[in-house]
Amino acid sequence: MTVPTPTDPAAAPAFGFRRIATDGMARRGEVTTAHGAIRTPAFMPVGTQATVKTMYPEQVRALGADILLGNTYHLMLRPTAERVDRLGGLHRFMNWPHPILTDSGGFQVMSLAKLRKINEQAVTFQSHIDGSRHVLSPERSLEIQGLLGSDIQMQLDECVALPAERAEIERAMRLSLRWAERSKAAFFGKPGHGLFAIVQGGDDEALRVESARALTAIGFHGYAVGGLAVGEPQDVMLRILSATTPELPEDRPRYLMGVGTPDDIVESVGRGIDMFDCVMPTRAGRHGQAFTRRGKVNLRNARHADDPRPIDEESTCPAARDYSRAYLHHLVKAEEALGAMLLTWINLSYYQDLMAGLRAAIEAGRFEDHKAEVKAGWARGDI
Ligand SMILES: CNc1nc2c(CCc3ccc(C(F)(F)F)cc3)c3[nH]c(N)nc(=O)c3cc2[nH]1
């Protein structure tokens, strides 16, 4: 195959980000990619194995999702990136003709694979599916993401779980910086496709500032804040964000990886984050939990057995409006598939409504008031 000549990612014509409004540190923006635009602040549903579990792609789109996440680690193992490429790429494969972001796979290797080893060159590991051996280097990760055809590609990085020794955090942060350089050199920026770097540095503000400044100097289409939502308390995450986002370019999107609860998202938007992903709305849905504007409801709880009310009669989502809590409770207890489907629908709908509300509030210059209103709703507790 022809070796693509690397281009400077910053030069790719159609990939872009524009800020429409700002309110304090909060930003209302729009990312443009080869497969369409992403309204920010944005929540990106997780589609690990080329599907958002229990949802049709048309449904996910109808809820207002502009972009989905796919996973290099899972898809390289099954069905393999080469097969997805032969079948027309991930957009065609999963019938999602809108933007897709893929993670680089390192995080999943460290949390899922067996016998994994990391060195300067790459991560090597054995598949959790069949034990086969694999090598994931910064270059191979981008080759896979390119074969999948994802619109936003992530550099390969090393994320350390917290708490961790400073020396360990520093080692992983510097390796990730060297891998960022190699990723930029290897990135073949087709028009409308972007490469994001990932800031590391654990819970150490000085290391975070060093990582953010070094990555900004290299130059990327966007910047993710990695190494968080790995067990640290919310106040630590927010302190790190407050130290990190001011060091990132204002005219590029920022993506906080793996975050989070509705409260995490509102607080992080207020600290200058534009893009979020989290398994919570989908995973919690499969476990019987509903996210609502009045807080979380656990439909496994017997108190719902005779409750004829829907989850939220004012919701535009049929799953939250047309089904009783008693019925949802029954489905969850009976472990019926429809239970997971309806609750996932409810949760993704709530997360997209939350993001739409934040976007409107920033545009109207009333982010702080809106934040207070949303938090008051969660505190009502009469759910
Ligand atoms: C849950 N907390 C968390 N998730 C984190 C993730 C994964 C994000 C992700 C991407 C794609 C998918 C897919 F399933 F939809 F594909 C699922 C999850 C990180 N990823 C990288 N590269 N660096 C990090 O430092 C990092 C930190 C993370 N904290």
PDB file of N, CA and C and ligand atoms in Angstrom, residues 44-51 53 68-75 101-108 111 154-160 176 198-200 208 224-232 255-260 277-280 283, ligand 1:
ATOM      1  N   MET A  44     -21.197  12.676  23.980  1.00  0.00           N
ATOM      2  CA  MET A  44     -20.971  11.676  22.936  1.00  0.00           C
ATOM      3  C   MET A  44     -21.305  10.295  23.467  1.00  0.00           C
ATOM      4  N   PRO A  45     -22.439   9.711  23.039  1.00  0.00           N
ATOM      5  CA  PRO A  45     -22.773   8.353  23.509  1.00  0.00           C
ATOM      6  C   PRO A  45     -21.676   7.365  23.146  1.00  0.00           C
ATOM      7  N   VAL A  46     -21.448   6.404  24.041  1.00  0.00           N
ATOM      8  CA  VAL A  46     -20.408   5.404  23.841  1.00  0.00           C
ATOM      9  C   VAL A  46     -20.956   4.273  22.971  1.00  0.00           C
ATOM     10  N   GLY A  47     -20.252   4.002  21.874  1.00  0.00           N
ATOM     11  CA  GLY A  47     -20.661   2.918  20.959  1.00  0.00           C
ATOM     12  C   GLY A  47     -19.518   1.931  20.834  1.00  0.00           C
ATOM     13  N   THR A  48     -19.099   1.357  21.938  1.00  0.00           N
ATOM     14  CA  THR A  48     -17.858   0.572  22.035  1.00  0.00           C
ATOM     15  C   THR A  48     -17.647  -0.370  20.859  1.00  0.00           C
ATOM     16  N   GLN A  49     -18.555  -1.316  20.651  1.00  0.00           N
ATOM     17  CA  GLN A  49     -18.377  -2.342  19.615  1.00  0.00           C
ATOM     18  C   GLN A  49     -19.257  -2.058  18.408  1.00  0.00           C
ATOM     19  N   ALA A  50     -19.191  -0.795  17.958  1.00  0.00           N
ATOM     20  CA  ALA A  50     -19.935  -0.339  16.778  1.00  0.00           C
ATOM     21  C   ALA A  50     -21.453  -0.357  17.005  1.00  0.00           C
ATOM     22  N   THR A  51     -21.826  -0.205  18.269  1.00  0.00           N
ATOM     23  CA  THR A  51     -23.250  -0.050  18.566  1.00  0.00           C
ATOM     24  C   THR A  51     -23.406   0.634  19.919  1.00  0.00           C
ATOM     25  N   LYS A  53     -25.363   0.328  22.908  1.00  0.00           N
ATOM     26  CA  LYS A  53     -26.070  -0.876  23.354  1.00  0.00           C
ATOM     27  C   LYS A  53     -27.569  -0.609  23.552  1.00  0.00           C
ATOM     28  N   LEU A  68     -20.823   9.909  17.849  1.00  0.00           N
ATOM     29  CA  LEU A  68     -20.713   8.692  18.666  1.00  0.00           C
ATOM     30  C   LEU A  68     -19.248   8.354  18.877  1.00  0.00           C
ATOM     31  N   LEU A  69     -18.995   7.537  19.903  1.00  0.00           N
ATOM     32  CA  LEU A  69     -17.643   7.040  20.153  1.00  0.00           C
ATOM     33  C   LEU A  69     -17.510   5.602  19.698  1.00  0.00           C
ATOM     34  N   GLY A  70     -16.400   5.287  19.095  1.00  0.00           N
ATOM     35  CA  GLY A  70     -16.078   3.905  18.743  1.00  0.00           C
ATOM     36  C   GLY A  70     -14.754   3.564  19.390  1.00  0.00           C
ATOM     37  N   ASN A  71     -14.389   2.264  19.364  1.00  0.00           N
ATOM     38  CA  ASN A  71     -13.212   1.887  20.121  1.00  0.00           C
ATOM     39  C   ASN A  71     -12.204   1.089  19.322  1.00  0.00           C
ATOM     40  N   THR A  72     -10.994   1.640  19.241  1.00  0.00           N
ATOM     41  CA  THR A  72      -9.912   0.970  18.516  1.00  0.00           C
ATOM     42  C   THR A  72      -9.623  -0.410  19.103  1.00  0.00           C
ATOM     43  N   TYR A  73      -9.545  -0.497  20.441  1.00  0.00           N
ATOM     44  CA  TYR A  73      -9.176  -1.765  21.072  1.00  0.00           C
ATOM     45  C   TYR A  73     -10.159  -2.865  20.688  1.00  0.00           C
ATOM     46  N   HIS A  74     -11.442  -2.611  20.899  1.00  0.00           N
ATOM     47  CA  HIS A  74     -12.442  -3.660  20.634  1.00  0.00           C
ATOM     48  C   HIS A  74     -12.501  -3.994  19.153  1.00  0.00           C
ATOM     49  N   LEU A  75     -12.500  -2.954  18.298  1.00  0.00           N
ATOM     50  CA  LEU A  75     -12.733  -3.210  16.869  1.00  0.00           C
ATOM     51  C   LEU A  75     -11.507  -3.805  16.180  1.00  0.00           C
ATOM     52  N   LEU A 101     -15.919   9.615  16.788  1.00  0.00           N
ATOM     53  CA  LEU A 101     -14.619   9.782  17.443  1.00  0.00           C
ATOM     54  C   LEU A 101     -14.192   8.403  17.931  1.00  0.00           C
ATOM     55  N   THR A 102     -12.943   8.052  17.690  1.00  0.00           N
ATOM     56  CA  THR A 102     -12.458   6.773  18.221  1.00  0.00           C
ATOM     57  C   THR A 102     -11.338   7.031  19.216  1.00  0.00           C
ATOM     58  N   ASP A 103     -11.349   6.255  20.307  1.00  0.00           N
ATOM     59  CA  ASP A 103     -10.253   6.340  21.245  1.00  0.00           C
ATOM     60  C   ASP A 103      -9.086   5.541  20.673  1.00  0.00           C
ATOM     61  N   SER A 104      -7.885   5.782  21.217  1.00  0.00           N
ATOM     62  CA  SER A 104      -6.677   5.179  20.613  1.00  0.00           C
ATOM     63  C   SER A 104      -6.464   3.740  21.054  1.00  0.00           C
ATOM     64  N   GLY A 105      -7.141   3.325  22.139  1.00  0.00           N
ATOM     65  CA  GLY A 105      -7.087   1.932  22.537  1.00  0.00           C
ATOM     66  C   GLY A 105      -6.229   1.655  23.756  1.00  0.00           C
ATOM     67  N   GLY A 106      -5.300   2.535  24.090  1.00  0.00           N
ATOM     68  CA  GLY A 106      -4.398   2.266  25.212  1.00  0.00           C
ATOM     69  C   GLY A 106      -5.120   2.142  26.533  1.00  0.00           C
ATOM     70  N   PHE A 107      -6.094   3.011  26.742  1.00  0.00           N
ATOM     71  CA  PHE A 107      -6.837   2.987  28.006  1.00  0.00           C
ATOM     72  C   PHE A 107      -7.555   1.652  28.159  1.00  0.00           C
ATOM     73  N   GLN A 108      -8.155   1.165  27.055  1.00  0.00           N
ATOM     74  CA  GLN A 108      -8.906  -0.085  27.124  1.00  0.00           C
ATOM     75  C   GLN A 108      -7.965  -1.275  27.298  1.00  0.00           C
ATOM     76  N   SER A 111      -7.192  -1.629  30.834  1.00  0.00           N
ATOM     77  CA  SER A 111      -8.285  -2.035  31.720  1.00  0.00           C
ATOM     78  C   SER A 111      -8.908  -3.361  31.311  1.00  0.00           C
ATOM     79  N   MET A 154      -7.704   9.885  18.261  1.00  0.00           N
ATOM     80  CA  MET A 154      -6.979  10.202  19.493  1.00  0.00           C
ATOM     81  C   MET A 154      -5.567   9.649  19.445  1.00  0.00           C
ATOM     82  N   GLN A 155      -4.628  10.389  19.975  1.00  0.00           N
ATOM     83  CA  GLN A 155      -3.256   9.882  20.085  1.00  0.00           C
ATOM     84  C   GLN A 155      -3.222   8.692  21.034  1.00  0.00           C
ATOM     85  N   LEU A 156      -2.281   7.791  20.878  1.00  0.00           N
ATOM     86  CA  LEU A 156      -2.060   6.738  21.875  1.00  0.00           C
ATOM     87  C   LEU A 156      -1.380   7.380  23.076  1.00  0.00           C
ATOM     88  N   ASP A 157      -1.849   7.059  24.247  1.00  0.00           N
ATOM     89  CA  ASP A 157      -1.329   7.672  25.472  1.00  0.00           C
ATOM     90  C   ASP A 157      -1.253   6.627  26.566  1.00  0.00           C
ATOM     91  N   GLU A 158      -0.686   6.994  27.700  1.00  0.00           N
ATOM     92  CA  GLU A 158      -0.700   6.125  28.875  1.00  0.00           C
ATOM     93  C   GLU A 158      -1.375   6.850  30.015  1.00  0.00           C
ATOM     94  N   CYS A 159      -2.469   6.295  30.469  1.00  0.00           N
ATOM     95  CA  CYS A 159      -3.270   6.873  31.544  1.00  0.00           C
ATOM     96  C   CYS A 159      -3.001   6.075  32.804  1.00  0.00           C
ATOM     97  N   VAL A 160      -2.578   6.724  33.892  1.00  0.00           N
ATOM     98  CA  VAL A 160      -2.331   5.991  35.140  1.00  0.00           C
ATOM     99  C   VAL A 160      -3.529   6.163  36.073  1.00  0.00           C
ATOM    100  N   SER A 176       3.640   9.866  27.100  1.00  0.00           N
ATOM    101  CA  SER A 176       2.496  10.294  26.282  1.00  0.00           C
ATOM    102  C   SER A 176       2.861  11.493  25.409  1.00  0.00           C
ATOM    103  N   ILE A 198      -3.803  14.230  23.997  1.00  0.00           N
ATOM    104  CA  ILE A 198      -4.393  13.946  25.310  1.00  0.00           C
ATOM    105  C   ILE A 198      -3.457  14.434  26.410  1.00  0.00           C
ATOM    106  N   VAL A 199      -3.934  15.378  27.211  1.00  0.00           N
ATOM    107  CA  VAL A 199      -3.161  15.909  28.342  1.00  0.00           C
ATOM    108  C   VAL A 199      -3.165  14.878  29.464  1.00  0.00           C
ATOM    109  N   GLN A 200      -1.973  14.564  29.984  1.00  0.00           N
ATOM    110  CA  GLN A 200      -1.861  13.686  31.133  1.00  0.00           C
ATOM    111  C   GLN A 200      -1.225  14.482  32.283  1.00  0.00           C
ATOM    112  N   ARG A 208       0.446  18.756  34.809  1.00  0.00           N
ATOM    113  CA  ARG A 208      -0.646  19.029  33.880  1.00  0.00           C
ATOM    114  C   ARG A 208      -0.331  20.257  33.018  1.00  0.00           C
ATOM    115  N   ALA A 224      -7.672  16.667  24.403  1.00  0.00           N
ATOM    116  CA  ALA A 224      -8.446  15.949  25.410  1.00  0.00           C
ATOM    117  C   ALA A 224      -7.735  16.075  26.743  1.00  0.00           C
ATOM    118  N   VAL A 225      -8.514  16.107  27.818  1.00  0.00           N
ATOM    119  CA  VAL A 225      -7.948  15.999  29.163  1.00  0.00           C
ATOM    120  C   VAL A 225      -8.190  14.560  29.580  1.00  0.00           C
ATOM    121  N   GLY A 226      -7.077  13.776  29.599  1.00  0.00           N
ATOM    122  CA  GLY A 226      -7.166  12.380  29.986  1.00  0.00           C
ATOM    123  C   GLY A 226      -6.737  12.196  31.432  1.00  0.00           C
ATOM    124  N   GLY A 227      -6.638  10.932  31.844  1.00  0.00           N
ATOM    125  CA  GLY A 227      -6.117  10.636  33.178  1.00  0.00           C
ATOM    126  C   GLY A 227      -7.027  11.053  34.310  1.00  0.00           C
ATOM    127  N   LEU A 228      -8.288  11.359  33.991  1.00  0.00           N
ATOM    128  CA  LEU A 228      -9.257  11.697  35.047  1.00  0.00           C
ATOM    129  C   LEU A 228     -10.431  10.731  34.968  1.00  0.00           C
ATOM    130  N   ALA A 229     -11.355  10.868  35.922  1.00  0.00           N
ATOM    131  CA  ALA A 229     -12.457   9.885  36.042  1.00  0.00           C
ATOM    132  C   ALA A 229     -11.872   8.480  36.146  1.00  0.00           C
ATOM    133  N   VAL A 230     -10.788   8.398  36.928  1.00  0.00           N
ATOM    134  CA  VAL A 230     -10.128   7.104  37.153  1.00  0.00           C
ATOM    135  C   VAL A 230     -10.083   6.816  38.656  1.00  0.00           C
ATOM    136  N   GLY A 231     -11.117   7.302  39.362  1.00  0.00           N
ATOM    137  CA  GLY A 231     -11.236   6.990  40.779  1.00  0.00           C
ATOM    138  C   GLY A 231     -11.007   8.165  41.706  1.00  0.00           C
ATOM    139  N   GLU A 232     -10.604   9.308  41.151  1.00  0.00           N
ATOM    140  CA  GLU A 232     -10.358  10.459  42.027  1.00  0.00           C
ATOM    141  C   GLU A 232     -11.684  11.118  42.419  1.00  0.00           C
ATOM    142  N   TYR A 255     -11.890  18.083  25.158  1.00  0.00           N
ATOM    143  CA  TYR A 255     -12.666  16.872  25.380  1.00  0.00           C
ATOM    144  C   TYR A 255     -12.214  16.260  26.700  1.00  0.00           C
ATOM    145  N   LEU A 256     -13.122  16.174  27.674  1.00  0.00           N
ATOM    146  CA  LEU A 256     -12.807  15.567  28.971  1.00  0.00           C
ATOM    147  C   LEU A 256     -13.216  14.101  28.916  1.00  0.00           C
ATOM    148  N   MET A 257     -12.250  13.202  28.905  1.00  0.00           N
ATOM    149  CA  MET A 257     -12.497  11.790  28.621  1.00  0.00           C
ATOM    150  C   MET A 257     -13.107  11.060  29.811  1.00  0.00           C
ATOM    151  N   GLY A 258     -14.208  10.340  29.528  1.00  0.00           N
ATOM    152  CA  GLY A 258     -14.802   9.468  30.533  1.00  0.00           C
ATOM    153  C   GLY A 258     -15.725  10.166  31.508  1.00  0.00           C
ATOM    154  N   VAL A 259     -16.031  11.442  31.279  1.00  0.00           N
ATOM    155  CA  VAL A 259     -16.849  12.184  32.246  1.00  0.00           C
ATOM    156  C   VAL A 259     -18.199  12.511  31.636  1.00  0.00           C
ATOM    157  N   GLY A 260     -19.264  12.325  32.325  1.00  0.00           N
ATOM    158  CA  GLY A 260     -19.345  11.898  33.725  1.00  0.00           C
ATOM    159  C   GLY A 260     -20.788  11.970  34.176  1.00  0.00           C
ATOM    160  N   ASP A 277     -17.733  12.175  27.177  1.00  0.00           N
ATOM    161  CA  ASP A 277     -18.217  10.822  26.915  1.00  0.00           C
ATOM    162  C   ASP A 277     -18.345  10.121  28.249  1.00  0.00           C
ATOM    163  N   CYS A 278     -19.310   9.239  28.381  1.00  0.00           N
ATOM    164  CA  CYS A 278     -19.400   8.463  29.613  1.00  0.00           C
ATOM    165  C   CYS A 278     -20.317   7.263  29.371  1.00  0.00           C
ATOM    166  N   VAL A 279     -19.964   6.138  29.964  1.00  0.00           N
ATOM    167  CA  VAL A 279     -20.802   4.944  29.813  1.00  0.00           C
ATOM    168  C   VAL A 279     -22.003   5.005  30.763  1.00  0.00           C
ATOM    169  N   MET A 280     -21.995   6.010  31.665  1.00  0.00           N
ATOM    170  CA  MET A 280     -23.005   6.009  32.731  1.00  0.00           C
ATOM    171  C   MET A 280     -24.447   5.947  32.232  1.00  0.00           C
ATOM    172  N   ARG A 283     -24.861   2.365  30.643  1.00  0.00           N
ATOM    173  CA  ARG A 283     -24.655   1.250  31.589  1.00  0.00           C
ATOM    174  C   ARG A 283     -25.690   1.306  32.717  1.00  0.00           C
TER     175      ARG A 283
HETATM  176  C1  LIG B   1     -14.333   6.404  32.561  1.00  0.00           C
HETATM  177  N1  LIG B   1     -13.182   7.222  32.820  1.00  0.00           N
HETATM  178  C2  LIG B   1     -12.265   7.412  31.872  1.00  0.00           C
HETATM  179  N2  LIG B   1     -12.358   6.950  30.588  1.00  0.00           N
HETATM  180  C3  LIG B   1     -11.193   7.320  29.997  1.00  0.00           C
HETATM  181  C4  LIG B   1     -10.729   7.052  28.699  1.00  0.00           C
HETATM  182  C5  LIG B   1     -11.597   6.257  27.731  1.00  0.00           C
HETATM  183  C6  LIG B   1     -12.686   7.129  27.108  1.00  0.00           C
HETATM  184  C7  LIG B   1     -13.494   6.264  26.160  1.00  0.00           C
HETATM  185  C8  LIG B   1     -13.302   6.369  24.794  1.00  0.00           C
HETATM  186  C9  LIG B   1     -14.030   5.527  23.915  1.00  0.00           C
HETATM  187  C10 LIG B   1     -14.933   4.602  24.435  1.00  0.00           C
HETATM  188  C11 LIG B   1     -15.704   3.715  23.519  1.00  0.00           C
HETATM  189  F1  LIG B   1     -16.010   2.576  24.144  1.00  0.00           F
HETATM  190  F2  LIG B   1     -16.799   4.300  23.103  1.00  0.00           F
HETATM  191  F3  LIG B   1     -14.988   3.431  22.463  1.00  0.00           F
HETATM  192  C12 LIG B   1     -15.133   4.491  25.792  1.00  0.00           C
HETATM  193  C13 LIG B   1     -14.405   5.331  26.670  1.00  0.00           C
HETATM  194  C14 LIG B   1      -9.428   7.513  28.361  1.00  0.00           C
HETATM  195  N3  LIG B   1      -8.898   7.260  27.094  1.00  0.00           N
HETATM  196  C15 LIG B   1      -7.616   7.651  26.820  1.00  0.00           C
HETATM  197  N4  LIG B   1      -7.088   7.390  25.605  1.00  0.00           N
HETATM  198  N5  LIG B   1      -6.833   8.325  27.706  1.00  0.00           N
HETATM  199  C16 LIG B   1      -7.301   8.631  28.940  1.00  0.00           C
HETATM  200  O1  LIG B   1      -6.542   9.222  29.751  1.00  0.00           O
HETATM  201  C17 LIG B   1      -8.644   8.225  29.307  1.00  0.00           C
HETATM  202  C18 LIG B   1      -9.144   8.509  30.596  1.00  0.00           C
HETATM  203  C19 LIG B   1     -10.417   8.043  30.927  1.00  0.00           C
HETATM  204  N6  LIG B   1     -11.117   8.094  32.093  1.00  0.00           N
END
